[in-house]
Short mmCIF file of C-alpha atoms in Angstrom, two decimals:
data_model
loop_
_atom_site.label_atom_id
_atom_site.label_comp_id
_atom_site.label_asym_id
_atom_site.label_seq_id
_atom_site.Cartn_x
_atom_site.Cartn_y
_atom_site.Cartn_z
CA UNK A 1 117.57 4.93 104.56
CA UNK A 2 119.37 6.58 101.37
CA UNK A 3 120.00 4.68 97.95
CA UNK A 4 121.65 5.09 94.82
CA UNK A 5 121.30 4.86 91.74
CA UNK A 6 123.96 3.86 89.74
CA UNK A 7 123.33 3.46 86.07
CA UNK A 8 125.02 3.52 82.58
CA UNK A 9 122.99 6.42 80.20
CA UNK A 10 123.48 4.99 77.01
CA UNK A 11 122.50 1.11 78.41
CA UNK A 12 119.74 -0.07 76.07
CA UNK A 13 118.84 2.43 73.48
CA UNK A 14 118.89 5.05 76.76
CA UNK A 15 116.25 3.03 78.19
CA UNK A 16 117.26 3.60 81.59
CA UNK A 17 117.77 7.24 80.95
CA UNK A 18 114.08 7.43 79.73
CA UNK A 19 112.78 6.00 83.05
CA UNK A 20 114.87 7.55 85.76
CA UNK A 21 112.17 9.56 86.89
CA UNK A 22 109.65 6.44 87.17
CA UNK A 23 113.08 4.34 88.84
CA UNK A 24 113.78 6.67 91.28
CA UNK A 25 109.76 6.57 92.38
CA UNK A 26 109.93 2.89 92.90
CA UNK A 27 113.04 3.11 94.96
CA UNK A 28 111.18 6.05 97.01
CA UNK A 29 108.29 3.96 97.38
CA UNK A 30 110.52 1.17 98.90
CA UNK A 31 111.87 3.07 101.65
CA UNK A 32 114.72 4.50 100.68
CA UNK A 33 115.45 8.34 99.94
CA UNK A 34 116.99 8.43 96.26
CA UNK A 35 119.73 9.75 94.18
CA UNK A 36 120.82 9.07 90.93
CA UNK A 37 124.90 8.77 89.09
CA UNK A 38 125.02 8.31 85.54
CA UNK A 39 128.16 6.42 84.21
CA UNK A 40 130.70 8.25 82.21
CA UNK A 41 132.91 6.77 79.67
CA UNK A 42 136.68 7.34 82.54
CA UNK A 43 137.55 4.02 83.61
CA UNK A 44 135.42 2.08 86.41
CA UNK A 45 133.18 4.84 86.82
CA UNK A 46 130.42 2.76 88.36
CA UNK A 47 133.20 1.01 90.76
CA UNK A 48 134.26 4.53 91.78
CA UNK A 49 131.22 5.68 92.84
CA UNK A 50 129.67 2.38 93.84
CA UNK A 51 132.76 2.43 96.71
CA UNK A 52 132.30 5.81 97.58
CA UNK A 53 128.74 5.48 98.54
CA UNK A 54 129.32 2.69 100.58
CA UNK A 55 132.60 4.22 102.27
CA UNK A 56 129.86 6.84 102.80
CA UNK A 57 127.03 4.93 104.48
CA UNK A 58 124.40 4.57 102.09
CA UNK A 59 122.35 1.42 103.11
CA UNK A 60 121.43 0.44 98.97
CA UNK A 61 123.10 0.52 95.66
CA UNK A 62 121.24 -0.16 92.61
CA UNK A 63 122.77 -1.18 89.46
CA UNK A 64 121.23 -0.27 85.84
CA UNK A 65 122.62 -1.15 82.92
CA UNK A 66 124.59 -4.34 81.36
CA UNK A 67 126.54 -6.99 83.00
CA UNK A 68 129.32 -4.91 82.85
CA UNK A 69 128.17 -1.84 85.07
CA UNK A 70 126.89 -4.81 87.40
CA UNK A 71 130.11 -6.14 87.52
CA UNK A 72 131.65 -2.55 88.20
CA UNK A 73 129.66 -2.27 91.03
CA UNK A 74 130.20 -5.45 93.10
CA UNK A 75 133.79 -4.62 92.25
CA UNK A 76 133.48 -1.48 94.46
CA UNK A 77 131.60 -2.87 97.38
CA UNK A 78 132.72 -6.40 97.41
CA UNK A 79 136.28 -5.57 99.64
CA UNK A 80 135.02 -3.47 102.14
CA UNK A 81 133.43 -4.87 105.23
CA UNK A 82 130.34 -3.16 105.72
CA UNK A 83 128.60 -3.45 102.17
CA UNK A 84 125.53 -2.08 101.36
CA UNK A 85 122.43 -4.37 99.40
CA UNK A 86 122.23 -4.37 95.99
CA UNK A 87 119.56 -3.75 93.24
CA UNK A 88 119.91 -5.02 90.26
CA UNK A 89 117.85 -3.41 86.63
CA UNK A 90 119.22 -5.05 83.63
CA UNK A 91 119.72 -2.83 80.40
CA UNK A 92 122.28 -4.47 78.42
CA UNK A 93 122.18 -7.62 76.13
CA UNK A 94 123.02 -10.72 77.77
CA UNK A 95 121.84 -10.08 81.34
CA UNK A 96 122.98 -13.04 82.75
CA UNK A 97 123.09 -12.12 86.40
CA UNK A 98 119.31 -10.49 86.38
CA UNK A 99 118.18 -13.94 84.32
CA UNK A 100 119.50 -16.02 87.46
CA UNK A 101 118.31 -13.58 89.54
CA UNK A 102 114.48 -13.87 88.42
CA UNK A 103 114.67 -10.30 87.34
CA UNK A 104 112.31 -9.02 84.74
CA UNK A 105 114.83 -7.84 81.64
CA UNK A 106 112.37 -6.66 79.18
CA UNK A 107 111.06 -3.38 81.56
CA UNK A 108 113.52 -1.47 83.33
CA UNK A 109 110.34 -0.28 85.81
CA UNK A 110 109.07 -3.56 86.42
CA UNK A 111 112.67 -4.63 87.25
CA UNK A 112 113.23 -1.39 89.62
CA UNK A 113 109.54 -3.03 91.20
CA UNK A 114 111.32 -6.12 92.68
CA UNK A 115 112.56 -3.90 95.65
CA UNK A 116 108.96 -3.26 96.66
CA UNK A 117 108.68 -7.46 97.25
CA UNK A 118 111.58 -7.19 99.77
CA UNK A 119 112.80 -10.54 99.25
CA UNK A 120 116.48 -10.64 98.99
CA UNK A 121 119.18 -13.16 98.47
CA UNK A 122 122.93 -13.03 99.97
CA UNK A 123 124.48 -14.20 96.41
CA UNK A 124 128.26 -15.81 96.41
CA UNK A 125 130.21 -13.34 94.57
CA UNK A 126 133.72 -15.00 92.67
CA UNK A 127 137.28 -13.83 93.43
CA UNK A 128 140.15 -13.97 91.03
CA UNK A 129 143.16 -12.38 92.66
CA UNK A 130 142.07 -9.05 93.86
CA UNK A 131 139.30 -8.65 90.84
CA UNK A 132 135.53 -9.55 91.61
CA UNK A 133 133.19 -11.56 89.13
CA UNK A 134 129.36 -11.99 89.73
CA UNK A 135 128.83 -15.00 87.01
CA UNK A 136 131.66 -16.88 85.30
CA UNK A 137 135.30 -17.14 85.10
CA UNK A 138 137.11 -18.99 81.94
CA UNK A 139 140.11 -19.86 80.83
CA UNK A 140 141.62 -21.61 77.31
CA UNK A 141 141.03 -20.75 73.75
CA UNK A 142 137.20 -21.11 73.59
CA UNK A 143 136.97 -18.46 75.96
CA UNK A 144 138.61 -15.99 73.36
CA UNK A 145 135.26 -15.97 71.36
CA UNK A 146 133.92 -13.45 74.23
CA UNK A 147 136.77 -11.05 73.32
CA UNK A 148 136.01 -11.79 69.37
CA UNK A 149 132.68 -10.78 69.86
CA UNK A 150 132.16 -7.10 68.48
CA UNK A 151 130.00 -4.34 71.21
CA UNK A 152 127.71 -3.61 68.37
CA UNK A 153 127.56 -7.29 67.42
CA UNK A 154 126.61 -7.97 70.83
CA UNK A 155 123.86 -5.38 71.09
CA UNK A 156 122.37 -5.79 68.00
CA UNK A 157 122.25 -9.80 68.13
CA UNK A 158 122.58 -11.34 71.76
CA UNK A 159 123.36 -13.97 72.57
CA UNK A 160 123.13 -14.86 68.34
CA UNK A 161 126.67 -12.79 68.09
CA UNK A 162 128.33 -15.75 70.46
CA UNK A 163 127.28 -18.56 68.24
CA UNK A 164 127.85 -17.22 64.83
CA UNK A 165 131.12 -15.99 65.96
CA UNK A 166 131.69 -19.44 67.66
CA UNK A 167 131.21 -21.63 64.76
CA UNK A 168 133.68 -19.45 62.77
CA UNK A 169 136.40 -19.45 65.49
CA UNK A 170 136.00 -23.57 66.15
CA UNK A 171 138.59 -24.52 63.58
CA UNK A 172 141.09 -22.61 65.65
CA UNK A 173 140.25 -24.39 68.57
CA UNK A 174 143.44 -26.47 69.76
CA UNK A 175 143.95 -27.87 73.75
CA UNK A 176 145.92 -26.65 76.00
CA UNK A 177 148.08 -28.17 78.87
CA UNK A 178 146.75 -27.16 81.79
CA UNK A 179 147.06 -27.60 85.52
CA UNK A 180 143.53 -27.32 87.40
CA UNK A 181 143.17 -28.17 91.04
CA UNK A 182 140.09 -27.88 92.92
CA UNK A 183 138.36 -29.41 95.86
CA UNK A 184 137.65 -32.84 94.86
CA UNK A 185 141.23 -33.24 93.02
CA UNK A 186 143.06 -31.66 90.35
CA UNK A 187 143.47 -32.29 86.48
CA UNK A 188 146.36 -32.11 84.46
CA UNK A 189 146.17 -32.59 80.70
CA UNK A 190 145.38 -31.29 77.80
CA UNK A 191 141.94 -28.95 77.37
CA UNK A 192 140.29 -26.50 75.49
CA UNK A 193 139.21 -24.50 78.46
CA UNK A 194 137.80 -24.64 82.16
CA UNK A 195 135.00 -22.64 83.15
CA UNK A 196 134.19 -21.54 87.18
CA UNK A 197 130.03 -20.83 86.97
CA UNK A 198 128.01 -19.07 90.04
CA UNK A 199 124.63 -18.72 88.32
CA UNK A 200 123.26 -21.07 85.60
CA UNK A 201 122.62 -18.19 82.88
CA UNK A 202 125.79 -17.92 81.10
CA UNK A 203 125.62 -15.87 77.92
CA UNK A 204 121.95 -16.31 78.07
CA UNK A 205 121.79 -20.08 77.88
CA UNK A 206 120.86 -21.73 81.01
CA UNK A 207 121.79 -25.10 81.27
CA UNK A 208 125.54 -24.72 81.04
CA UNK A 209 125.52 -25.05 84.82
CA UNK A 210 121.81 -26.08 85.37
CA UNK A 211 122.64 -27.34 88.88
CA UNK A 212 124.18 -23.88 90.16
CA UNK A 213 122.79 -22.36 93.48
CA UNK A 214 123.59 -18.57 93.56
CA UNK A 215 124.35 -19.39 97.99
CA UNK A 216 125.59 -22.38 98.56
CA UNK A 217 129.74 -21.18 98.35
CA UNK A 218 130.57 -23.50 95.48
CA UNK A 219 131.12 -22.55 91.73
CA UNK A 220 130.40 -24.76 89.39
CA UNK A 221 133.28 -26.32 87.94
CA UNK A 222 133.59 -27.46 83.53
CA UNK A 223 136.73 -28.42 81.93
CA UNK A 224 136.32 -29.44 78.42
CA UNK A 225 139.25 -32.00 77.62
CA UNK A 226 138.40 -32.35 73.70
CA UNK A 227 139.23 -29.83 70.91
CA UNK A 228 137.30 -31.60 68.29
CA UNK A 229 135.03 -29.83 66.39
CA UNK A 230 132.31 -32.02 65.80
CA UNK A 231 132.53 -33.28 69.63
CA UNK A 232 132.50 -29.54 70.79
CA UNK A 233 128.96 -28.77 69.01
CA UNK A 234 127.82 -32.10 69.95
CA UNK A 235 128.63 -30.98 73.62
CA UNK A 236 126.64 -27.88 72.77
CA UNK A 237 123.87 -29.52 71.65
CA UNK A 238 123.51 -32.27 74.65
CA UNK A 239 123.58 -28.59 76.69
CA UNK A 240 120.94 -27.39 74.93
CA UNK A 241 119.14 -29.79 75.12
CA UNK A 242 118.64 -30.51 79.33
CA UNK A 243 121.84 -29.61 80.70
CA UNK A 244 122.44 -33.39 79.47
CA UNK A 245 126.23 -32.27 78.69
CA UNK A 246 127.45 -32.79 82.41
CA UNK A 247 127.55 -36.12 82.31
CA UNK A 248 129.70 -36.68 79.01
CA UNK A 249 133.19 -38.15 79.55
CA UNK A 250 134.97 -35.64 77.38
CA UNK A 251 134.47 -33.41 80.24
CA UNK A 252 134.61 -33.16 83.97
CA UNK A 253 132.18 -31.19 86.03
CA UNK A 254 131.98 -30.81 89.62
CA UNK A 255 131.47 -28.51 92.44
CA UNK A 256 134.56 -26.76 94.50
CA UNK A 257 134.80 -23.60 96.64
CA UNK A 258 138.10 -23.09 94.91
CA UNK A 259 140.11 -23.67 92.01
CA UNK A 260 143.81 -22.86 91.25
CA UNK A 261 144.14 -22.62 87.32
CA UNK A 262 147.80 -22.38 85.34
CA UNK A 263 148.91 -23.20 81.67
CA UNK A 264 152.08 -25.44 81.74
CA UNK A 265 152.61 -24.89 77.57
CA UNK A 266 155.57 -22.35 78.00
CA UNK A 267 154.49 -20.53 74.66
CA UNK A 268 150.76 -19.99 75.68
CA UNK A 269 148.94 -17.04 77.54
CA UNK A 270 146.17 -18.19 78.93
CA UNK A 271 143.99 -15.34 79.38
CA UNK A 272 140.84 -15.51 81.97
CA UNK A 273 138.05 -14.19 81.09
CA UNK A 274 135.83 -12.64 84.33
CA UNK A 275 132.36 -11.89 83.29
CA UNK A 276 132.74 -11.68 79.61
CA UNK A 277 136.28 -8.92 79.93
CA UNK A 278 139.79 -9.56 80.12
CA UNK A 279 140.77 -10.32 83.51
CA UNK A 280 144.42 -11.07 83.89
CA UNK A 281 146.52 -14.20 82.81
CA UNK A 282 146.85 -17.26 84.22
CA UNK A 283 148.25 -18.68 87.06
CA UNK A 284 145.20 -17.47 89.04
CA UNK A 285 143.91 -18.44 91.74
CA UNK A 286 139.90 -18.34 92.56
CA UNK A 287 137.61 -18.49 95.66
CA UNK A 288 134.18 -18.45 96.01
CA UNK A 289 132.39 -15.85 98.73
CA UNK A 290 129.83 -17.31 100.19
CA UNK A 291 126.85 -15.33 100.47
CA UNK A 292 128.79 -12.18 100.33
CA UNK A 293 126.34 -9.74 99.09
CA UNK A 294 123.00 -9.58 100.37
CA UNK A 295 120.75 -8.42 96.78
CA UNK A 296 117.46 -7.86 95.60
CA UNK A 297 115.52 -11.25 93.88
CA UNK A 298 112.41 -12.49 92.50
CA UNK A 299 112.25 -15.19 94.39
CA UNK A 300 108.84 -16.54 94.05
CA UNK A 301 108.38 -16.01 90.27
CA UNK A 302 110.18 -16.73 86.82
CA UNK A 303 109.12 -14.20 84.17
CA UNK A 304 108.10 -15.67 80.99
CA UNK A 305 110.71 -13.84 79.46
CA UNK A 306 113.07 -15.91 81.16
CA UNK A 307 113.38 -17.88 77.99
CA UNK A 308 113.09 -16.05 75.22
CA UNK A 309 111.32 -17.42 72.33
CA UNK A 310 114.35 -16.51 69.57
CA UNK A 311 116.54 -18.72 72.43
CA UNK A 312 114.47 -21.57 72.13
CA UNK A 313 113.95 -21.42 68.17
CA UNK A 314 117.68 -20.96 67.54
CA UNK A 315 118.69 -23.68 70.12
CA UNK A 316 116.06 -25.94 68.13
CA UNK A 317 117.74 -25.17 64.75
CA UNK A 318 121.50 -25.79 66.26
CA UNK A 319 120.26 -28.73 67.41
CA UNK A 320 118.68 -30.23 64.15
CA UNK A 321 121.79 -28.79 61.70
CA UNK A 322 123.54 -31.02 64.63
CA UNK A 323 121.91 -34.19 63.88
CA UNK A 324 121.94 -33.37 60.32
CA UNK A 325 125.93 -33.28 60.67
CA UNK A 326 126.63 -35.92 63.05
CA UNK A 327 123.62 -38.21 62.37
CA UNK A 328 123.01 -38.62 65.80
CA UNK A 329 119.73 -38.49 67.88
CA UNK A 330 120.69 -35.55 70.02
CA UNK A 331 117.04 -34.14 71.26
CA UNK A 332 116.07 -38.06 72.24
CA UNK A 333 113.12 -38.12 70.01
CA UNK A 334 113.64 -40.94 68.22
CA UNK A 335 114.21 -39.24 64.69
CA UNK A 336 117.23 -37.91 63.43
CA UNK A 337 116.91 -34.52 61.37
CA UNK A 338 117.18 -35.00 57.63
CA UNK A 339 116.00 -38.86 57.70
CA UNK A 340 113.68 -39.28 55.28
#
């Protein structure tokens, strides 16, 4: 059986780069004779070559690097018919899709190590007109804090980057009429912005979507009808705090296989956002794969990385500035932060 490698050089502080040698063992050691392709900086590199190799027969594609070169890479195999499976090493910041996936993300080795488990998963991949997305798709002016978001901002700080550079950008926040229509239904109104999950790590918090199965052919749908400041970080913090969010009024959220998205405010482009990048404007139309790519999983064990400890300290200092603001118990323990 042959594999490749496909992986982004400059991923992590070169972290992949360091380890190819030790990669490429693992992969050897699972069965599969190994080769390596480093990313360049021409456009979809990684979907390039990621096609090629399966237009060429080779039975495994490994991924290394951020969410983006994982996102490059489903893009090249996901049309074709006969795809090859899929490994997945995180390098980047975020690493949403490894997170669901059980993957370890703080050792690129011990990631590569998965393979020799065997345990795989055929994952639903998302379709937005003829572009592929692996985690999220988004839509309204929320969703323009992703493109906000400096690279080096990103790298340096994580998930951090998001919610600084959310709380500045809230002010701006104003609905949108939109027309959504989805399995169960369709909504038309105003909103801030809809969001089509496949995992439950979005942006490395993981109770956005705490619900979401990565095979059961259904994303999971949010549209957030209110604009208001305050009730937008009070949404936040009910998510932070147990997924609680999902069943607040000033927001639907439901499961579909489908969902068929336009802005009806003549003077608005609503861009959608696939995966954290620009993916085209609105109307769109989106379907869910079901099991469309068989990959790679820890399926038996969550690293204890899986929450970090800065996640959990942060989301426990949102939420108490939160209750300081709104003087509301938000957590559900009975004190309110700053009462005396």
């Amino acid at each position: 059986m042959k594999a490749r490698l496909i992986y982004n050089p400059t991923s992590g502080k070169e972290i992949l780069k360091k380890n190819l040698a030790d990669i490429l063992n693992v992969m050897e050691q699972a069965g599969y004779e190994s080769s390596a392709y480093a990313t360049t900086p021409e456009p979809f590199s990684a979907k390039k070559e990621a096609e090629r190799c399966a237009l060429a027969g080779f039975d495994l594609l490994v991924a290394a690097g951020g969410d983006g070169t994982i996102n490059e890479v489903i893009n090249g195999i996901a049309p074709l018919e006969n795809r090859p499976k899929l490994g997945i090493i995180p390098g980047g910041t975020t690493n949403d899709f490894a997170r669901a996936l059980h993957i370890p993300r703080d050792n690129v080795v011990k990631a590569a190590e998965v393979m020799l488990k065997n345990q795989t998963i055929k994952s639903d991949i998302g379709k937005a007109g003829d572009t592929y997305f692996m985690n999220i798709a988004a839509g309204g002016n929320l969703t323009e804090l992703t493109y906000e978001v400096p690279s080096q901002l990103k790298s340096v700080f994580g998930y951090l980057a998001y919610l600084v550079k959310g709380a500045e950008m809230l002010p701006r926040v104003k609905p949108i009429n939109m027309k959504l229509v989805y399995d169960e239904g369709e909504y038309i109104g105003k909103a801030s912005m809809f969001f089509l999950g496949l995992t439950n790590s979005i942006g490395g918090f993981e109770q956005i979507a705490p619900d979401a199965q990565l095979d059961d052919g259904k994303f999971s749908l949010i549209i957030v009808k209110t604009a208001n400041i305050l009730e937008i970080m009070h949404l936040i913090g009910l998510m932070m705090n147990g997924g609680k969010h999902v069943n607040d009024n000033r927001l639907i959220y439901t499961k579909t296989s489908k969902l068929y998205a336009e802005s009806l405010d003549e003077d608005f482009r609503m861009m959608i956002n696939l995966d954290g990048e620009y993916g085209g404007d609105a109307p769109m139309t989106f379907e869910n794969l079901k099991q469309h790519i068989e990959i790679y999983a820890n399926l038996d064990e969550i690293p204890d990385s899986a929450v970090s400890g800065d996640m959990e300290e942060a989301s426990d200092y949102f939420i108490k500035e939160l209750e300081q603001l709104t003087s509301e118990d938000i957590d559900g323990d009975g004190v309110i932060s700053g009462d005396k």
